[in-house]
Amino acid sequence: MKRYFTLNPTIPKGDSSMKRYFVTTVLAAVLSLAVALPVAAQVPKQGGSIIVTYKDDVATLDPAIGYDWQNWSMIKSLFSRLMEYKPGTAELTPGLAESYEISKDGLTYTFRLRKGVKFHNGRELVAADVKYSVERVTNPKTESPGAGFFDSIAGMDAWKKGEANEVKGVTVVDPYTVKFTLSRPDATFLHVMGLNFSSVVPKEAVDKAGKDFGKKPVGSGAYSLAEWKLGQQLVFRRNPDYFVKGVPYLDQITFLVGLEPMTAILKLEKGEVDVAGDGIPPAKFLEVKNNPKFKDMIIEGGQLQTGYITLNVQMKPFDKLEVRQAVNMAINKERIVRIINNRAVPATQPLPPSMPGYDKDYEGYAYDVAKAKELLAQAGFPQGFKTTLYVYNVDPNPRIAQAIQEDLRGIGVQVQIKALAQANVIAAGGEPKKAPMIWSGGMAWIADFPDPSNFYGPILGCAGAVKGGWNWSWYCNKEMDTRATEADSMADPAKAAERAQKWKTIFTDIMKDAPWVPVFNEQRFTMRSKRIGGPDSLFVDPVRIPINYDYIFIKDE
């Protein structure tokens, strides 16, 4: 069922300098994505365990590094942040913060921490840990793909350049109070505090594990990592000291890796596993969806997602605008949508249709093979050229890659396909001049939070065009960065429409440079066993992919 929450912010009288937000306060929800049918009321039950399957092993559980759909929800459950989202929604609420205050000029955020929150190693979490965690994720040596999210914090530029020994904009006021001073108003800052990159980690655990912290994570989340047998399984165990009373409901989650998606579906049918983490194989989608046996096991929801092809502007011949425009015009998006059984709509721009700032009147690049050939000739490639397309090796991505290959052959471009494990594709994208083209399927961008800025900074902005980053087109337009900063400085809710308009023009202007081929916007389908309980919205949670592990439970038999 859909979950909505009443908003009731409390602003004390006589507080002229600050707006005060207490534990019951939430940011106004901008959208709710769950669209599944309502279910009978269920009472959460403590105990039990579930099994989740994946084809590939997890790349990392380090919140400063992990940035793919597979580990995103895992990291959410292992760590905690100042801000969180109400389960099954995109609605902000305090997490580690007991309360917070925002100055009238929007430049100062003061968070008061809950007392008694413990890391999995038993030590209490305090304000100094928040400061350390922000400085760790933004330290260039960490090579975090999320470092750019924190650029509005005062002193961040000097810190990143090595000109300061701390981020001056993060101040430990006392053990339970941390203050952030911004260099400019930032309409997204509370969302940033709810990102995985803002997860609070204990310095001693990071120092002890070193580069292996991603395999030996220590957080303060609902679960702790009990076991990781590489290539076989991971086991999460309930954290009895978790600060949210009664949560999580499950005692244990086992993530089995190495199972092909269709094998996982068959095991799910037999009751041997509980969640098919890779989803329903598109080639079998209609067969599974139309099977009466699976009717009550599939939950559908929308998502803020765009599937796209990146064109590396730093690699020849994609450094030429005409070549990138030609590739855009050569791709038959309608045919690709049919490959996935019409589970998506063709895309014209980076933003998905349900995102503020989407331009419904923008038509993008039309499918026009003749014009594409003409543009290639203008660029000096009348006979085409040879290139390489990287793709995640789970169906339907190789089939989509073959369709792209065939489309580009039609304009004389010979494409070699490299189908690799997800982690290897991600690594190639983050290496300078490594991957000329990447089909993002299986890693396609799903917004970290429901704001257009999230479709810019990490994947199209200069901050993401770094080693280990997610801007795989390596597109860096300083003018766009400036305009994006201006848009995100409009923190006044009364200017939301004006801000959305600014973002609209940013994205349509980016398409003039054609660093991407936006291909489609996909719906989300989660398949889970009948014994798992919880509102349907938890299984299509907009900020936890594939599901929200913290609030699901085993139903009474």
Coordinates of C-alpha atoms in Angstrom, one line a residue:
M1 CA 0.0 0.0 0.0
K2 CA 1.0 3.6 -0.5
R3 CA 2.4 5.3 2.6
Y4 CA 1.8 8.9 3.3
F5 CA 2.7 10.8 6.5
T6 CA 1.2 14.0 7.9
L7 CA 3.6 16.9 8.2
N8 CA 3.5 19.1 11.2
P9 CA 6.6 21.2 11.6
T10 CA 6.9 23.0 15.0
I11 CA 8.5 26.5 15.1
P12 CA 8.8 27.9 18.6
K13 CA 7.6 31.4 19.3
G14 CA 10.3 34.0 20.0
D15 CA 13.0 32.3 18.0
S16 CA 13.7 35.0 15.5
S17 CA 17.1 33.9 14.4
M18 CA 16.5 30.2 13.8
K19 CA 13.9 27.9 12.4
R20 CA 13.8 24.9 14.7
Y21 CA 12.9 21.5 13.6
F22 CA 12.3 18.7 16.1
V23 CA 12.1 14.9 15.9
T24 CA 8.6 14.9 14.6
T25 CA 9.4 17.3 11.8
V26 CA 9.9 16.1 8.3
L27 CA 10.7 17.8 5.0
A28 CA 7.6 18.0 2.7
A29 CA 7.4 14.9 0.6
V30 CA 7.9 15.6 -3.1
L31 CA 6.6 12.3 -4.4
S32 CA 5.5 8.8 -3.4
L33 CA 6.5 6.1 -5.8
A34 CA 4.8 2.9 -4.6
V35 CA 1.9 1.9 -6.8
A36 CA 1.2 -1.6 -5.6
L37 CA -2.2 -2.8 -4.6
P38 CA -3.3 -2.4 -1.0
V39 CA -2.8 -5.3 1.4
A40 CA -4.5 -6.3 4.6
A41 CA -3.0 -4.8 7.7
Q42 CA 0.0 -6.7 9.0
V43 CA 1.5 -6.7 12.5
P44 CA 5.3 -6.8 12.4
K45 CA 6.8 -9.8 14.1
Q46 CA 10.3 -10.1 15.6
G47 CA 12.6 -12.9 14.4
G48 CA 13.4 -15.1 11.5
S49 CA 15.7 -14.8 8.6
I50 CA 15.5 -14.4 4.8
I51 CA 17.7 -15.2 1.8
V52 CA 18.4 -12.7 -1.0
T53 CA 20.1 -13.7 -4.2
Y54 CA 22.5 -11.9 -6.6
K55 CA 24.5 -13.0 -9.6
D56 CA 27.6 -11.1 -8.8
D57 CA 29.5 -10.5 -5.5
V58 CA 29.2 -7.1 -3.8
A59 CA 32.0 -4.7 -4.7
T60 CA 32.2 -2.9 -1.4
L61 CA 30.3 -2.0 1.8
D62 CA 32.3 1.1 2.4
P63 CA 29.7 4.0 2.5
A64 CA 32.3 6.4 1.1
I65 CA 32.9 4.2 -2.0
G66 CA 29.8 2.1 -2.6
Y67 CA 27.5 3.6 -5.2
D68 CA 25.7 0.9 -7.1
W69 CA 22.1 -0.4 -6.9
Q70 CA 23.3 -3.7 -5.4
N71 CA 25.1 -2.4 -2.3
W72 CA 23.1 0.9 -1.8
S73 CA 20.4 -0.7 0.4
M74 CA 22.9 -2.9 2.2
I75 CA 25.0 0.1 3.2
K76 CA 21.8 1.9 4.3
S77 CA 21.2 -1.0 6.7
L78 CA 24.7 -1.2 8.1
F79 CA 25.2 2.5 8.8
S80 CA 23.3 5.5 10.1
R81 CA 23.2 9.2 9.0
L82 CA 22.1 12.5 10.5
M83 CA 19.0 12.4 8.3
E84 CA 17.0 9.4 7.1
Y85 CA 13.9 8.8 5.0
K86 CA 10.6 7.5 6.3
P87 CA 10.3 3.9 5.2
G88 CA 8.9 3.4 1.7
T89 CA 8.9 7.1 0.9
A90 CA 11.2 10.0 -0.2
E91 CA 10.2 11.9 2.9
L92 CA 13.1 13.2 5.1
T93 CA 13.1 12.7 8.8
P94 CA 15.9 13.0 11.5
G95 CA 18.0 9.9 12.0
L96 CA 21.1 10.2 14.2
A97 CA 20.0 13.7 14.8
E98 CA 17.6 14.2 17.6
S99 CA 16.8 17.6 16.3
Y100 CA 18.3 20.3 14.0
E101 CA 18.2 24.0 13.3
I102 CA 18.6 26.0 10.2
S103 CA 19.6 29.7 10.3
K104 CA 17.3 32.2 8.5
D105 CA 20.0 32.9 5.9
G106 CA 20.2 29.1 5.1
L107 CA 23.9 29.0 5.8
T108 CA 24.1 27.3 9.1
Y109 CA 22.7 23.8 10.1
T110 CA 23.1 22.7 13.7
F111 CA 22.4 19.1 14.5
R112 CA 21.9 17.7 18.0
L113 CA 22.7 14.0 18.2
R114 CA 20.8 11.3 20.0
K115 CA 22.7 10.1 23.1
G116 CA 23.7 6.5 23.6
V117 CA 23.9 5.5 19.9
K118 CA 26.5 2.8 19.6
F119 CA 28.7 1.6 16.8
H120 CA 28.8 -2.1 16.2
N121 CA 32.1 -2.2 18.1
G122 CA 30.4 -1.0 21.2
R123 CA 31.7 2.6 21.3
E124 CA 29.3 5.5 21.5
L125 CA 28.8 7.6 18.4
V126 CA 29.6 11.3 19.0
A127 CA 29.8 14.6 17.1
A128 CA 33.6 14.1 16.4
D129 CA 32.7 11.0 14.4
V130 CA 30.4 13.1 12.2
K131 CA 33.2 15.5 11.4
Y132 CA 35.7 12.7 10.8
S133 CA 33.3 10.9 8.4
V134 CA 32.6 14.0 6.3
E135 CA 36.4 14.8 6.1
R136 CA 37.1 11.1 5.1
V137 CA 34.6 11.0 2.3
T138 CA 35.7 14.3 0.9
N139 CA 39.5 13.6 1.2
P140 CA 40.8 13.1 -2.3
K141 CA 42.8 10.1 -1.1
T142 CA 39.5 8.3 -0.4
E143 CA 38.5 8.7 -4.1
S144 CA 34.8 8.8 -3.2
P145 CA 32.4 9.2 -6.0
G146 CA 30.2 11.2 -3.6
A147 CA 32.7 13.9 -2.6
G148 CA 31.1 16.5 -4.8
F149 CA 27.8 16.4 -2.8
F150 CA 29.6 18.2 0.1
D151 CA 31.0 21.1 -1.9
S152 CA 28.6 23.7 -0.4
I153 CA 30.3 23.3 3.0
A154 CA 32.6 26.2 3.9
G155 CA 36.3 25.4 3.6
M156 CA 35.7 22.4 1.4
D157 CA 37.7 23.7 -1.5
A158 CA 40.7 24.3 0.6
W159 CA 40.4 20.9 2.2
K160 CA 40.3 19.1 -1.1
K161 CA 43.3 21.1 -2.4
G162 CA 45.3 20.2 0.7
E163 CA 45.5 23.8 1.8
A164 CA 43.7 23.1 5.1
N165 CA 44.1 20.4 7.7
E166 CA 40.3 20.2 8.4
V167 CA 37.0 21.2 6.9
K168 CA 36.4 24.5 8.7
G169 CA 32.7 24.4 7.9
V170 CA 32.2 21.4 10.1
T171 CA 32.4 22.3 13.8
V172 CA 32.1 20.0 16.8
V173 CA 30.3 22.2 19.3
D174 CA 30.1 19.6 22.0
P175 CA 30.0 15.8 22.1
Y176 CA 26.4 15.7 20.9
T177 CA 26.2 18.8 18.7
V178 CA 27.7 19.4 15.3
K179 CA 27.4 22.5 13.2
F180 CA 27.7 22.9 9.4
T181 CA 28.4 26.3 7.9
L182 CA 27.8 26.6 4.2
S183 CA 29.5 28.8 1.7
R184 CA 26.2 29.3 -0.1
P185 CA 22.6 28.3 0.5
D186 CA 22.0 24.7 -0.7
A187 CA 18.5 23.5 -1.3
T188 CA 19.7 19.9 -1.2
F189 CA 21.7 19.9 2.0
L190 CA 19.3 17.9 4.2
H191 CA 19.1 15.3 1.4
V192 CA 22.9 15.2 1.3
M193 CA 22.9 14.5 5.0
G194 CA 20.7 11.4 4.3
L195 CA 22.9 10.0 1.6
N196 CA 25.0 6.9 2.1
F197 CA 28.1 9.1 1.7
S198 CA 27.1 10.9 4.9
S199 CA 27.1 7.6 6.9
V200 CA 29.0 8.0 10.2
V201 CA 31.9 5.7 10.6
P202 CA 34.3 5.1 13.6
K203 CA 37.9 6.3 12.8
E204 CA 39.5 3.4 14.8
A205 CA 37.7 0.8 12.7
V206 CA 38.7 2.5 9.5
D207 CA 42.3 2.8 10.6
K208 CA 42.4 -0.9 11.7
A209 CA 40.9 -2.2 8.4
G210 CA 42.6 0.2 6.1
K211 CA 41.7 -0.5 2.5
D212 CA 39.7 -3.5 3.6
F213 CA 37.1 -1.4 5.4
G214 CA 34.7 -2.1 2.6
K215 CA 35.0 -5.8 3.5
K216 CA 35.0 -5.2 7.2
P217 CA 32.5 -2.4 7.8
V218 CA 31.6 -1.1 11.2
G219 CA 28.6 1.2 11.4
S220 CA 25.7 1.9 13.8
G221 CA 22.9 0.7 11.5
A222 CA 20.1 -1.8 12.0
Y223 CA 22.3 -4.7 11.0
S224 CA 26.0 -5.6 11.3
L225 CA 28.1 -7.7 9.0
A226 CA 28.5 -11.2 10.6
E227 CA 30.2 -13.0 7.7
W228 CA 31.5 -12.5 4.2
K229 CA 32.7 -15.4 2.2
L230 CA 33.8 -13.9 -1.1
G231 CA 32.0 -15.3 -4.1
Q232 CA 29.6 -17.2 -1.9
Q233 CA 27.6 -15.2 0.6
L234 CA 27.3 -12.3 3.0
V235 CA 25.4 -12.6 6.3
F236 CA 23.9 -9.6 8.1
R237 CA 22.8 -10.0 11.7
R238 CA 20.4 -7.9 13.7
N239 CA 21.9 -5.1 15.8
P240 CA 20.4 -5.4 19.2
D241 CA 21.6 -1.9 20.1
Y242 CA 20.1 -0.1 17.2
F243 CA 18.7 3.2 18.3
V244 CA 15.3 2.8 16.6
K245 CA 13.3 0.8 19.1
G246 CA 12.1 -2.6 17.9
V247 CA 13.9 -2.4 14.5
P248 CA 15.0 -4.4 12.6
Y249 CA 12.4 -7.1 12.7
L250 CA 14.5 -9.8 11.1
D251 CA 17.3 -11.6 13.0
Q252 CA 19.4 -12.3 9.9
I253 CA 19.7 -11.7 6.2
T254 CA 21.8 -14.0 4.0
F255 CA 22.9 -12.7 0.6
L256 CA 23.7 -15.6 -1.7
V257 CA 25.9 -14.6 -4.7
G258 CA 26.6 -16.5 -7.9
L259 CA 23.0 -17.4 -8.8
E260 CA 21.8 -16.6 -12.3
P261 CA 18.6 -14.4 -12.2
M262 CA 16.4 -17.2 -13.7
T263 CA 17.8 -19.7 -11.2
A264 CA 16.9 -17.3 -8.4
I265 CA 13.3 -17.1 -9.7
L266 CA 13.0 -20.9 -9.7
K267 CA 14.3 -21.1 -6.2
L268 CA 11.9 -18.4 -5.2
E269 CA 9.1 -20.4 -6.6
K270 CA 10.2 -23.4 -4.6
G271 CA 10.4 -21.4 -1.4
E272 CA 14.2 -21.8 -1.2
V273 CA 15.0 -18.1 -1.3
D274 CA 13.0 -14.9 -0.5
V275 CA 14.1 -12.1 -2.7
A276 CA 15.5 -12.2 -6.3
G277 CA 17.9 -9.3 -5.9
D278 CA 18.6 -9.0 -9.7
G279 CA 14.9 -8.9 -10.4
I280 CA 12.9 -10.7 -13.1
P281 CA 15.0 -11.5 -16.2
P282 CA 13.5 -9.4 -18.9
A283 CA 13.5 -12.3 -21.4
K284 CA 11.2 -14.1 -19.0
F285 CA 9.3 -11.1 -17.7
L286 CA 5.9 -11.7 -19.4
E287 CA 6.1 -15.4 -18.7
V288 CA 6.7 -14.8 -15.0
K289 CA 4.3 -11.8 -14.6
N290 CA 1.4 -13.6 -16.3
N291 CA 1.9 -16.8 -14.3
P292 CA -0.9 -17.0 -11.7
K293 CA 1.5 -18.6 -9.2
F294 CA 3.5 -15.4 -9.0
K295 CA 0.6 -13.0 -8.9
D296 CA 1.0 -12.1 -5.2
M297 CA 4.8 -12.2 -5.3
I298 CA 5.4 -9.3 -7.7
I299 CA 5.2 -5.6 -6.6
E300 CA 5.4 -2.8 -9.1
G301 CA 6.5 0.8 -8.5
G302 CA 7.8 3.8 -10.3
Q303 CA 11.3 5.0 -10.0
L304 CA 13.4 8.0 -10.7
Q305 CA 15.6 6.2 -13.3
T306 CA 17.1 6.8 -16.6
G307 CA 19.0 4.2 -18.7
Y308 CA 21.6 5.8 -21.0
I309 CA 24.8 5.3 -23.1
T310 CA 27.8 7.4 -22.1
L311 CA 30.1 8.8 -24.8
N312 CA 33.5 9.6 -23.4
V313 CA 34.2 13.1 -24.5
Q314 CA 37.9 12.8 -23.7
M315 CA 38.4 9.9 -26.1
K316 CA 38.5 10.1 -29.9
P317 CA 36.3 10.3 -31.8
F318 CA 33.8 11.2 -29.1
D319 CA 35.6 14.4 -28.5
K320 CA 33.8 15.7 -31.6
L321 CA 30.2 17.0 -31.1
E322 CA 29.0 15.8 -34.5
V323 CA 30.0 12.2 -33.6
R324 CA 28.1 12.3 -30.4
Q325 CA 25.0 13.8 -32.1
A326 CA 25.2 11.2 -34.8
V327 CA 25.2 8.3 -32.2
N328 CA 22.2 9.9 -30.5
M329 CA 20.3 9.9 -33.9
A330 CA 21.4 6.3 -34.8
I331 CA 19.8 4.6 -31.7
N332 CA 16.3 3.1 -32.2
K333 CA 15.0 3.6 -28.6
E334 CA 11.5 2.2 -29.4
R335 CA 13.1 -1.1 -30.4
I336 CA 15.2 -1.3 -27.2
V337 CA 12.1 -0.7 -25.2
R338 CA 10.5 -3.7 -26.9
I339 CA 13.5 -5.8 -25.9
I340 CA 12.5 -5.3 -22.3
N341 CA 8.8 -6.1 -23.0
N342 CA 7.7 -2.4 -22.9
R343 CA 8.6 -2.0 -19.2
A344 CA 9.9 1.5 -20.0
V345 CA 9.3 4.6 -22.1
P346 CA 11.8 6.1 -24.5
A347 CA 13.9 8.9 -22.9
T348 CA 14.7 12.2 -24.5
Q349 CA 16.8 13.8 -21.7
P350 CA 18.7 12.8 -18.5
L351 CA 15.8 13.6 -16.1
P352 CA 13.0 11.0 -15.8
P353 CA 9.4 12.3 -16.3
S354 CA 8.4 12.3 -12.7
M355 CA 11.4 14.5 -11.6
P356 CA 11.0 18.2 -11.0
G357 CA 12.7 20.0 -13.9
Y358 CA 11.7 17.5 -16.6
D359 CA 10.9 19.3 -19.9
K360 CA 7.9 17.6 -21.3
D361 CA 8.1 19.7 -24.5
Y362 CA 11.7 18.7 -25.3
E363 CA 11.8 16.2 -28.1
G364 CA 15.5 15.3 -28.0
Y365 CA 17.4 13.8 -30.9
A366 CA 15.1 12.1 -33.4
Y367 CA 15.9 8.6 -34.8
D368 CA 17.3 9.6 -38.2
V369 CA 19.9 7.3 -39.7
A370 CA 20.4 9.5 -42.8
K371 CA 21.1 12.6 -40.7
A372 CA 23.4 10.6 -38.4
K373 CA 25.5 9.5 -41.5
E374 CA 25.6 13.1 -42.6
L375 CA 27.0 14.3 -39.2
L376 CA 29.6 11.6 -39.2
A377 CA 30.8 12.7 -42.6
Q378 CA 31.0 16.3 -41.4
A379 CA 33.1 15.1 -38.5
G380 CA 35.6 13.4 -40.9
F381 CA 34.3 9.9 -40.6
P382 CA 32.3 9.2 -43.8
Q383 CA 33.2 5.5 -43.4
G384 CA 32.5 5.3 -39.7
F385 CA 35.0 4.1 -37.1
K386 CA 35.7 1.4 -34.6
T387 CA 34.9 1.6 -30.9
T388 CA 34.1 -0.4 -27.7
L389 CA 30.9 -0.6 -25.7
Y390 CA 31.1 -1.8 -22.1
V391 CA 28.1 -3.5 -20.7
Y392 CA 27.0 -5.3 -17.5
N393 CA 26.8 -9.0 -18.3
V394 CA 23.4 -9.7 -16.8
D395 CA 20.3 -10.0 -19.2
P396 CA 18.9 -8.0 -20.8
N397 CA 22.0 -5.8 -21.0
P398 CA 24.0 -7.9 -23.5
R399 CA 20.9 -8.0 -25.7
I400 CA 20.5 -4.3 -25.5
A401 CA 24.2 -3.9 -26.3
Q402 CA 23.7 -6.0 -29.4
A403 CA 20.8 -3.8 -30.5
I404 CA 23.0 -0.7 -30.0
Q405 CA 25.8 -2.5 -31.9
E406 CA 23.4 -3.2 -34.8
D407 CA 22.0 0.4 -34.8
L408 CA 25.5 1.9 -35.0
R409 CA 26.6 -0.6 -37.7
G410 CA 23.9 1.1 -39.8
I411 CA 25.9 4.3 -39.8
G412 CA 29.3 2.6 -40.3
V413 CA 30.4 2.4 -36.7
Q414 CA 31.9 -1.0 -35.8
V415 CA 31.3 -1.7 -32.1
Q416 CA 33.1 -4.3 -30.0
I417 CA 31.1 -5.4 -26.9
K418 CA 32.8 -6.0 -23.6
A419 CA 30.3 -7.7 -21.3
L420 CA 31.7 -7.7 -17.8
A421 CA 30.7 -8.1 -14.1
Q422 CA 29.1 -5.0 -12.8
A423 CA 32.1 -4.0 -10.6
N424 CA 34.4 -4.2 -13.6
V425 CA 32.2 -2.0 -15.8
I426 CA 32.0 0.6 -12.9
A427 CA 35.8 0.5 -12.5
A428 CA 36.3 1.0 -16.3
G429 CA 33.9 4.0 -16.3
G430 CA 35.9 5.5 -13.4
E431 CA 39.2 5.2 -15.2
P432 CA 40.3 8.2 -17.5
K433 CA 40.2 7.3 -21.2
K434 CA 39.3 3.7 -20.5
A435 CA 35.7 3.1 -21.7
P436 CA 34.7 4.9 -25.0
M437 CA 31.0 3.9 -24.5
I438 CA 29.1 2.4 -21.6
W439 CA 25.5 1.1 -21.6
S440 CA 24.4 1.9 -18.0
G441 CA 21.8 -0.9 -17.8
G442 CA 21.9 -2.7 -14.4
M443 CA 23.7 0.4 -13.1
A444 CA 21.4 3.0 -14.7
W445 CA 21.0 6.1 -12.7
I446 CA 18.3 6.0 -10.0
A447 CA 18.2 9.2 -8.1
D448 CA 19.7 9.2 -4.6
F449 CA 17.1 11.7 -3.6
P450 CA 14.1 13.3 -5.5
D451 CA 15.8 16.4 -6.8
P452 CA 17.1 17.3 -10.3
S453 CA 20.6 18.2 -8.9
N454 CA 21.1 14.5 -8.2
F455 CA 21.1 13.8 -11.9
Y456 CA 23.8 16.4 -12.4
G457 CA 26.6 16.5 -9.9
P458 CA 27.8 12.9 -9.7
I459 CA 27.0 11.8 -13.4
L460 CA 27.3 15.0 -15.5
G461 CA 29.1 17.6 -13.4
C462 CA 32.8 18.2 -13.2
A463 CA 32.9 16.8 -9.6
G464 CA 32.0 13.4 -11.0
A465 CA 34.5 13.5 -13.8
V466 CA 37.3 12.1 -11.6
K467 CA 39.1 8.8 -11.1
G468 CA 36.6 6.5 -9.4
G469 CA 33.7 8.8 -10.3
W470 CA 30.4 8.1 -12.0
N471 CA 30.6 10.7 -14.7
W472 CA 31.5 8.1 -17.3
S473 CA 31.2 10.5 -20.2
W474 CA 33.9 12.6 -18.5
Y475 CA 31.8 15.7 -19.5
C476 CA 32.9 18.8 -17.6
N477 CA 31.3 22.1 -18.5
K478 CA 32.3 24.8 -16.1
E479 CA 29.4 27.0 -17.2
M480 CA 26.9 24.3 -16.4
D481 CA 28.6 23.8 -13.0
T482 CA 28.1 27.5 -12.3
R483 CA 24.5 27.4 -13.4
A484 CA 23.9 24.3 -11.3
T485 CA 25.4 26.0 -8.2
E486 CA 23.1 29.0 -8.8
A487 CA 20.1 26.7 -9.0
D488 CA 21.0 24.8 -5.8
S489 CA 21.5 28.1 -4.0
M490 CA 17.8 28.8 -4.2
A491 CA 17.0 27.2 -0.9
D492 CA 13.8 29.2 -0.3
P493 CA 10.8 26.8 -0.9
A494 CA 8.9 29.7 -2.4
K495 CA 11.3 29.7 -5.3
A496 CA 10.9 25.9 -6.0
A497 CA 9.2 26.5 -9.4
E498 CA 11.8 29.0 -10.5
R499 CA 14.6 26.6 -9.4
A500 CA 13.0 23.7 -11.3
Q501 CA 12.9 25.9 -14.4
K502 CA 16.6 26.6 -14.1
W503 CA 17.3 22.9 -13.9
K504 CA 15.1 22.3 -16.9
T505 CA 17.2 24.6 -19.1
I506 CA 20.5 23.1 -17.7
F507 CA 19.6 19.6 -18.8
T508 CA 18.3 20.6 -22.3
D509 CA 21.4 22.6 -22.8
I510 CA 23.5 19.6 -21.8
M511 CA 21.8 17.6 -24.5
K512 CA 23.1 20.2 -27.1
D513 CA 26.6 18.8 -26.1
A514 CA 25.3 15.2 -26.3
P515 CA 27.5 13.5 -23.8
W516 CA 24.8 10.9 -23.3
V517 CA 22.3 9.0 -25.3
P518 CA 19.3 8.8 -22.9
V519 CA 17.5 5.6 -23.9
F520 CA 14.6 4.8 -21.6
N521 CA 12.9 5.4 -18.2
E522 CA 12.1 2.1 -16.6
Q523 CA 9.4 0.9 -14.1
R524 CA 10.5 -1.2 -11.1
F525 CA 9.3 -4.7 -10.3
T526 CA 10.3 -6.5 -7.1
M527 CA 9.7 -10.2 -6.6
R528 CA 9.6 -11.6 -3.1
S529 CA 8.3 -14.7 -1.3
K530 CA 4.8 -14.8 0.2
R531 CA 6.1 -15.3 3.7
I532 CA 7.7 -11.8 3.8
G533 CA 5.5 -9.1 5.4
G534 CA 5.4 -5.4 5.3
P535 CA 3.7 -2.6 3.3
D536 CA 4.2 -2.9 -0.4
S537 CA 6.0 0.5 -0.4
L538 CA 9.0 -1.2 1.4
F539 CA 9.6 -3.4 -1.7
V540 CA 9.8 -0.4 -4.1
D541 CA 11.3 2.0 -1.6
P542 CA 12.5 5.0 -3.6
V543 CA 15.8 5.3 -1.7
R544 CA 16.5 1.7 -1.0
I545 CA 17.1 -0.7 -3.9
P546 CA 15.9 -3.5 -4.1
I547 CA 14.0 -3.3 -0.8
N548 CA 14.0 -1.7 2.6
Y549 CA 15.6 -4.5 4.7
D550 CA 15.0 -2.8 8.1
Y551 CA 11.2 -2.9 8.2
I552 CA 10.2 -6.1 6.5
F553 CA 9.3 -9.2 8.6
I554 CA 8.3 -12.8 8.5
K555 CA 4.5 -13.2 8.5
D556 CA 2.7 -15.7 10.7
E557 CA 2.2 -19.0 8.9

